[in-house]
Short mmCIF file of C-alpha atoms in Angstrom, two decimals:
data_model
loop_
_atom_site.label_atom_id
_atom_site.label_comp_id
_atom_site.label_asym_id
_atom_site.label_seq_id
_atom_site.Cartn_x
_atom_site.Cartn_y
_atom_site.Cartn_z
CA UNK A 1 42.30 -19.65 -2.66
CA UNK A 2 39.69 -20.26 -4.92
CA UNK A 3 40.83 -19.40 -8.85
CA UNK A 4 39.68 -16.44 -10.60
CA UNK A 5 37.95 -18.24 -13.40
CA UNK A 6 35.59 -19.95 -10.77
CA UNK A 7 32.00 -17.96 -11.36
CA UNK A 8 31.32 -16.64 -7.84
CA UNK A 9 27.62 -14.82 -6.51
CA UNK A 10 28.58 -11.32 -5.32
CA UNK A 11 25.69 -8.56 -3.67
CA UNK A 12 24.97 -6.40 -4.88
CA UNK A 13 26.22 -3.44 -2.13
CA UNK A 14 25.53 0.47 -4.44
CA UNK A 15 24.80 2.05 -6.93
CA UNK A 16 25.70 5.30 -7.86
CA UNK A 17 24.57 7.30 -10.05
CA UNK A 18 28.59 9.16 -12.61
CA UNK A 19 26.27 10.66 -15.30
CA UNK A 20 23.40 10.03 -17.62
CA UNK A 21 24.45 7.11 -18.91
CA UNK A 22 27.07 6.15 -16.42
CA UNK A 23 26.72 3.95 -12.60
CA UNK A 24 28.70 2.42 -10.72
CA UNK A 25 28.32 -0.95 -8.93
CA UNK A 26 29.65 -1.85 -6.30
CA UNK A 27 29.88 -5.49 -5.15
CA UNK A 28 30.68 -7.28 -1.98
CA UNK A 29 32.55 -10.62 -2.71
CA UNK A 30 32.07 -13.69 -0.50
CA UNK A 31 35.44 -14.45 -1.89
CA UNK A 32 37.56 -11.52 -2.83
CA UNK A 33 41.23 -12.32 -4.06
CA UNK A 34 43.84 -8.91 -4.81
CA UNK A 35 43.37 -7.64 -8.13
CA UNK A 36 45.95 -4.98 -10.09
CA UNK A 37 45.07 -1.48 -11.75
CA UNK A 38 43.61 -2.02 -14.59
CA UNK A 39 41.62 -5.78 -14.15
CA UNK A 40 38.89 -7.34 -15.57
CA UNK A 41 36.42 -8.49 -13.53
CA UNK A 42 33.29 -10.57 -15.47
CA UNK A 43 29.82 -10.66 -15.68
CA UNK A 44 27.62 -13.76 -17.16
CA UNK A 45 23.95 -13.14 -16.68
CA UNK A 46 21.24 -16.41 -17.11
CA UNK A 47 18.50 -15.99 -18.90
CA UNK A 48 15.18 -18.23 -17.17
CA UNK A 49 16.25 -20.91 -20.55
CA UNK A 50 19.52 -20.71 -19.56
CA UNK A 51 20.61 -18.56 -22.55
CA UNK A 52 23.98 -17.00 -21.34
CA UNK A 53 25.16 -12.98 -21.80
CA UNK A 54 29.08 -12.70 -20.34
CA UNK A 55 30.82 -8.88 -20.13
CA UNK A 56 33.98 -8.12 -19.06
CA UNK A 57 33.96 -4.52 -17.26
CA UNK A 58 37.15 -2.91 -15.72
CA UNK A 59 37.05 -2.90 -12.09
CA UNK A 60 36.66 0.78 -10.66
CA UNK A 61 38.06 0.16 -6.98
CA UNK A 62 41.50 0.98 -5.99
CA UNK A 63 43.66 -3.33 -5.07
CA UNK A 64 43.73 -1.31 -1.21
CA UNK A 65 40.14 -1.69 -1.38
CA UNK A 66 39.82 -5.23 0.29
CA UNK A 67 36.99 -7.79 0.16
CA UNK A 68 34.61 -5.96 -2.45
CA UNK A 69 34.91 -4.49 -5.73
CA UNK A 70 33.14 -0.90 -7.98
CA UNK A 71 32.85 -1.30 -11.65
CA UNK A 72 32.08 1.22 -13.62
CA UNK A 73 29.13 0.27 -16.65
CA UNK A 74 28.10 3.63 -18.85
CA UNK A 75 24.08 2.24 -19.87
CA UNK A 76 25.14 0.93 -24.24
CA UNK A 77 21.89 1.41 -25.94
CA UNK A 78 20.48 -2.55 -26.71
CA UNK A 79 23.61 -3.35 -24.72
CA UNK A 80 22.15 -6.65 -23.40
CA UNK A 81 24.35 -7.29 -20.17
CA UNK A 82 24.37 -3.26 -20.08
CA UNK A 83 20.78 -2.09 -20.28
CA UNK A 84 20.23 -5.08 -17.32
CA UNK A 85 23.48 -3.57 -15.11
CA UNK A 86 21.11 -0.38 -15.40
CA UNK A 87 17.76 -0.72 -16.24
CA UNK A 88 16.78 -3.22 -12.72
CA UNK A 89 19.63 -3.97 -10.95
CA UNK A 90 19.18 -2.66 -6.80
CA UNK A 91 21.06 -3.26 -4.10
CA UNK A 92 21.13 -6.68 -2.80
CA UNK A 93 20.46 -7.46 -5.83
CA UNK A 94 22.69 -10.65 -6.69
CA UNK A 95 25.48 -11.21 -9.83
CA UNK A 96 27.45 -13.27 -11.02
CA UNK A 97 31.21 -12.91 -11.70
CA UNK A 98 34.70 -13.98 -12.31
CA UNK A 99 38.53 -13.05 -10.95
CA UNK A 100 40.24 -9.90 -11.03
CA UNK A 101 41.28 -11.45 -15.04
CA UNK A 102 44.45 -9.88 -17.25
CA UNK A 103 47.58 -8.89 -17.28
CA UNK A 104 48.29 -6.33 -19.78
CA UNK A 105 46.88 -3.45 -19.15
CA UNK A 106 48.12 -3.84 -15.49
CA UNK A 107 49.70 -0.33 -13.66
CA UNK A 108 51.36 -0.94 -10.15
CA UNK A 109 52.97 1.96 -7.82
CA UNK A 110 56.47 -0.45 -8.10
CA UNK A 111 56.61 0.05 -12.61
CA UNK A 112 56.73 3.87 -11.20
CA UNK A 113 57.09 5.80 -14.80
CA UNK A 114 56.25 8.83 -15.31
CA UNK A 115 52.86 8.01 -16.48
CA UNK A 116 50.90 9.29 -19.50
CA UNK A 117 47.33 8.67 -19.15
CA UNK A 118 44.87 9.04 -21.84
CA UNK A 119 41.45 8.14 -21.88
CA UNK A 120 37.89 9.01 -24.31
CA UNK A 121 34.86 8.23 -23.03
CA UNK A 122 34.16 4.98 -20.30
CA UNK A 123 37.73 4.65 -20.74
CA UNK A 124 38.28 6.55 -17.52
CA UNK A 125 37.96 3.19 -15.29
CA UNK A 126 41.04 1.47 -15.12
CA UNK A 127 43.19 3.92 -15.50
CA UNK A 128 40.95 6.19 -12.75
CA UNK A 129 41.94 3.23 -10.64
CA UNK A 130 45.60 3.17 -11.27
CA UNK A 131 45.14 7.71 -9.55
CA UNK A 132 43.63 6.34 -7.07
CA UNK A 133 45.84 3.04 -6.74
CA UNK A 134 49.41 5.30 -7.49
CA UNK A 135 47.26 7.86 -3.80
CA UNK A 136 47.17 4.42 -1.49
CA UNK A 137 50.22 3.69 -2.85
CA UNK A 138 51.15 6.85 -1.42
CA UNK A 139 53.31 6.99 -4.99
CA UNK A 140 53.88 10.32 -6.26
CA UNK A 141 55.52 9.12 -9.94
CA UNK A 142 54.84 12.00 -12.12
CA UNK A 143 51.77 11.23 -13.90
CA UNK A 144 49.10 13.57 -15.94
CA UNK A 145 45.82 12.18 -17.69
CA UNK A 146 44.51 13.65 -20.64
CA UNK A 147 40.49 13.12 -20.65
CA UNK A 148 38.17 13.20 -23.58
CA UNK A 149 34.24 13.61 -23.05
CA UNK A 150 31.75 14.57 -24.82
CA UNK A 151 30.45 17.85 -22.88
CA UNK A 152 30.93 18.55 -18.97
CA UNK A 153 28.66 16.76 -18.16
CA UNK A 154 30.10 12.97 -19.87
CA UNK A 155 33.12 14.03 -16.92
CA UNK A 156 32.65 11.24 -14.92
CA UNK A 157 34.99 11.46 -11.06
CA UNK A 158 34.28 15.19 -11.76
CA UNK A 159 34.69 15.96 -7.94
CA UNK A 160 36.76 13.60 -7.22
CA UNK A 161 38.96 14.59 -10.30
CA UNK A 162 39.32 17.94 -8.11
CA UNK A 163 39.64 16.93 -5.36
CA UNK A 164 42.76 14.59 -5.89
CA UNK A 165 44.69 17.28 -8.04
CA UNK A 166 44.43 19.38 -5.57
CA UNK A 167 46.04 17.06 -3.50
CA UNK A 168 47.55 14.01 -4.80
CA UNK A 169 52.09 16.02 -5.69
CA UNK A 170 52.58 14.90 -8.78
CA UNK A 171 49.17 14.73 -10.89
CA UNK A 172 48.00 16.23 -13.44
CA UNK A 173 44.61 16.50 -15.59
CA UNK A 174 43.58 18.31 -18.55
CA UNK A 175 40.17 17.79 -19.93
CA UNK A 176 38.77 18.46 -23.32
CA UNK A 177 35.29 18.59 -24.55
CA UNK A 178 34.88 17.50 -27.63
CA UNK A 179 31.07 18.61 -28.16
CA UNK A 180 29.61 21.35 -26.30
CA UNK A 181 32.07 23.28 -23.80
CA UNK A 182 30.44 25.02 -20.79
CA UNK A 183 30.59 29.08 -20.63
CA UNK A 184 33.80 30.47 -19.58
CA UNK A 185 35.24 27.42 -20.62
CA UNK A 186 38.95 27.19 -20.47
CA UNK A 187 40.36 23.53 -21.07
CA UNK A 188 40.86 21.76 -24.97
CA UNK A 189 37.69 22.38 -27.13
CA UNK A 190 38.50 19.50 -30.03
CA UNK A 191 39.37 15.88 -30.47
CA UNK A 192 43.00 14.31 -29.02
CA UNK A 193 45.52 15.34 -31.71
CA UNK A 194 49.03 15.79 -31.38
CA UNK A 195 49.98 19.05 -30.70
CA UNK A 196 47.58 18.67 -27.37
CA UNK A 197 49.82 14.94 -26.99
CA UNK A 198 52.64 17.01 -26.72
CA UNK A 199 51.55 19.73 -24.29
CA UNK A 200 50.92 17.13 -22.14
CA UNK A 201 52.95 14.51 -22.61
CA UNK A 202 56.35 17.54 -22.37
CA UNK A 203 57.31 17.75 -18.85
CA UNK A 204 57.35 14.43 -18.06
CA UNK A 205 60.03 13.65 -19.97
CA UNK A 206 60.85 10.74 -22.59
CA UNK A 207 61.08 7.52 -20.23
CA UNK A 208 57.67 7.57 -19.87
CA UNK A 209 54.41 4.75 -19.87
CA UNK A 210 51.94 5.44 -21.86
CA UNK A 211 47.90 3.62 -21.31
CA UNK A 212 45.33 4.59 -23.84
CA UNK A 213 42.11 3.45 -23.35
CA UNK A 214 38.94 4.91 -24.99
CA UNK A 215 36.93 3.65 -27.76
CA UNK A 216 39.44 2.00 -30.66
CA UNK A 217 39.20 5.52 -33.23
CA UNK A 218 40.70 7.01 -30.07
CA UNK A 219 42.50 4.78 -28.69
CA UNK A 220 44.42 4.17 -32.72
CA UNK A 221 44.51 7.55 -33.46
CA UNK A 222 46.38 8.40 -30.18
CA UNK A 223 48.05 5.28 -30.27
CA UNK A 224 49.93 6.56 -34.22
CA UNK A 225 50.10 10.88 -32.76
CA UNK A 226 52.31 8.81 -29.37
CA UNK A 227 54.51 7.18 -31.95
CA UNK A 228 54.80 10.25 -33.67
CA UNK A 229 56.65 11.78 -30.67
CA UNK A 230 58.21 9.15 -31.01
CA UNK A 231 57.44 6.61 -27.76
CA UNK A 232 58.66 3.45 -28.67
CA UNK A 233 56.18 0.78 -28.96
CA UNK A 234 56.28 -0.81 -26.35
CA UNK A 235 55.80 1.77 -23.65
CA UNK A 236 52.12 2.46 -25.17
CA UNK A 237 49.70 -0.08 -23.67
CA UNK A 238 45.95 0.28 -25.14
CA UNK A 239 42.86 -1.50 -24.03
CA UNK A 240 39.94 -1.03 -26.46
CA UNK A 241 36.06 -0.20 -25.26
CA UNK A 242 34.08 -1.51 -27.93
CA UNK A 243 29.86 -0.06 -28.01
CA UNK A 244 29.63 -2.99 -26.35
CA UNK A 245 31.04 -1.42 -22.82
CA UNK A 246 33.52 -4.22 -23.66
CA UNK A 247 32.58 -8.26 -24.61
CA UNK A 248 32.98 -11.45 -23.24
CA UNK B 1 42.70 -16.96 -47.96
CA UNK B 2 40.82 -15.73 -45.11
CA UNK B 3 37.19 -13.97 -45.77
CA UNK B 4 37.67 -9.86 -44.78
CA UNK B 5 35.55 -8.23 -44.40
CA UNK B 6 32.71 -11.18 -43.05
CA UNK B 7 33.81 -10.78 -39.28
CA UNK B 8 35.18 -7.32 -39.54
CA UNK B 9 33.57 -4.47 -38.08
CA UNK B 10 36.14 -1.81 -36.58
CA UNK B 11 33.06 -0.13 -34.85
CA UNK B 12 32.58 -3.90 -32.67
CA UNK B 13 36.75 -4.89 -32.40
CA UNK B 14 38.53 -4.75 -28.61
CA UNK B 15 41.38 -6.57 -27.81
CA UNK B 16 43.01 -9.52 -26.95
CA UNK B 17 42.12 -7.50 -23.15
CA UNK B 18 38.46 -8.01 -23.57
CA UNK B 19 38.60 -12.31 -23.98
CA UNK B 20 41.33 -12.55 -21.44
CA UNK B 21 39.12 -14.81 -18.72
CA UNK B 22 38.22 -17.08 -21.86
CA UNK B 23 41.74 -17.45 -22.58
CA UNK B 24 42.72 -17.83 -18.87
CA UNK B 25 40.34 -20.51 -19.50
CA UNK B 26 41.67 -22.40 -22.28
CA UNK B 27 45.33 -22.05 -21.34
CA UNK B 28 44.52 -22.65 -17.77
CA UNK B 29 46.91 -19.19 -17.42
CA UNK B 30 46.85 -15.68 -17.27
CA UNK B 31 48.10 -16.11 -21.39
CA UNK B 32 47.11 -11.61 -22.35
CA UNK B 33 51.10 -10.91 -22.17
CA UNK B 34 51.60 -13.85 -23.36
CA UNK B 35 54.19 -13.19 -27.04
CA UNK B 36 52.08 -13.98 -30.07
CA UNK B 37 53.39 -14.41 -33.58
CA UNK B 38 51.33 -13.72 -36.86
CA UNK B 39 52.01 -17.16 -39.02
CA UNK B 40 51.43 -14.49 -42.34
CA UNK B 41 53.54 -11.19 -41.68
CA UNK B 42 56.68 -12.58 -38.80
CA UNK B 43 54.71 -9.11 -36.42
CA UNK B 44 55.63 -10.63 -32.93
CA UNK B 45 53.05 -8.89 -29.96
CA UNK B 46 51.55 -9.38 -26.40
CA UNK B 47 47.88 -11.05 -26.86
CA UNK B 48 46.40 -8.58 -25.50
CA UNK B 49 47.31 -6.29 -28.28
CA UNK B 50 45.02 -8.90 -30.65
CA UNK B 51 42.54 -7.29 -32.10
CA UNK B 52 39.15 -9.20 -31.13
CA UNK B 53 36.20 -9.48 -32.97
CA UNK B 54 32.87 -10.87 -30.71
CA UNK B 55 30.00 -10.51 -31.89
CA UNK B 56 29.99 -13.65 -33.97
CA UNK B 57 28.94 -17.00 -32.59
CA UNK B 58 32.19 -17.05 -32.32
CA UNK B 59 35.82 -14.73 -31.24
CA UNK B 60 38.27 -14.08 -33.68
CA UNK B 61 41.30 -12.34 -33.26
CA UNK B 62 43.67 -10.69 -35.46
CA UNK B 63 47.12 -10.08 -36.67
CA UNK B 64 47.09 -5.54 -35.54
CA UNK B 65 49.90 -5.46 -38.00
CA UNK B 66 48.30 -7.07 -40.95
CA UNK B 67 44.50 -7.58 -39.82
CA UNK B 68 44.52 -12.23 -40.58
CA UNK B 69 43.35 -14.15 -39.34
CA UNK B 70 45.78 -15.90 -35.81
CA UNK B 71 43.33 -17.29 -33.25
CA UNK B 72 39.98 -18.04 -33.22
CA UNK B 73 37.48 -19.46 -30.42
CA UNK B 74 34.39 -21.21 -30.55
CA UNK B 75 32.34 -22.35 -27.68
CA UNK B 76 30.12 -25.99 -27.15
CA UNK B 77 27.76 -26.58 -24.11
CA UNK B 78 30.56 -29.08 -24.32
CA UNK B 79 33.76 -27.59 -25.77
CA UNK B 80 36.15 -25.12 -26.63
CA UNK B 81 37.73 -26.01 -30.61
CA UNK B 82 40.98 -23.61 -30.60
CA UNK B 83 41.75 -22.41 -34.70
CA UNK B 84 45.61 -21.41 -34.27
CA UNK B 85 46.13 -22.33 -37.65
CA UNK B 86 47.42 -18.60 -37.80
CA UNK B 87 50.22 -18.23 -34.74
CA UNK B 88 53.72 -19.30 -35.78
CA UNK B 89 53.80 -19.60 -31.97
CA UNK B 90 52.85 -19.00 -28.81
CA UNK B 91 54.68 -18.49 -26.04
CA UNK B 92 53.19 -19.10 -22.91
CA UNK B 93 54.15 -19.33 -18.84
CA UNK B 94 54.77 -22.55 -17.58
CA UNK B 95 52.76 -22.87 -14.37
CA UNK B 96 55.16 -22.02 -11.51
#
């Protein structure tokens, strides 16, 4: 089998606009290897003069979908790689990728739970793949996602989330909108705080596993709040999404 | 003493997960779950938890507890330089 560190040429099969700043790219790989929910792929772009830029993006598709993968990428203003992916790439184009990479921020159905997932913005991607994997593996591990977005329009995978909640036993998804809320909004309307975490997490009991992914400020404050709620450090897994959309 | 200001910008901070590919190139195995101990404060944790600063010419990984530098990685066209003087140890799994 090919090493995960060898670069291969992926072909863009489809591009889906998720929100005004976020697209999902479906890539066909000549040498697909099984991944774990939460792992990354590296993308490398090479300019005509040889200059290279490389970024790491979370895999958005569940491991059960074989032969291809989805990468969901937020367009970062002035981002070297994400602007190219968003503004230039079209289906049929080819890009260099390698992966799957990483082993720290992963969850597999066999690891059980209960699961508390906390996301901010595009930090939802590795957590959504855990939920997709949970569905594909027919897991019924009690799972709650608390997802912070600026506005309703910024919620990534919104329709799929509604479907999942309606069809997947033991799954709850709770939104907070920090900047603006639509008329009649019944979800949270503030930044994640310790009271909100307590309300969402308490029904899961104390033996839960938590995964937190988002901007550094959110990750740090949520990790501190989970600690304050008594969760041991080894039950809190964090992944920071920098403004560059994940570098290197 | 390491400069605490020149390469540190919390807004641009990532974590060890973001450089998993680069570290795997160096160590030939997945190391984000490998235990590492900070030589400065003694904090022990997994490489994936380290603070990563990737905007400079190289990559700097800092201790999440004391923020001192644990690992530095710089790539040239031919070589990879690894400065690990900030680590008391890094425990890498043997290939199976």
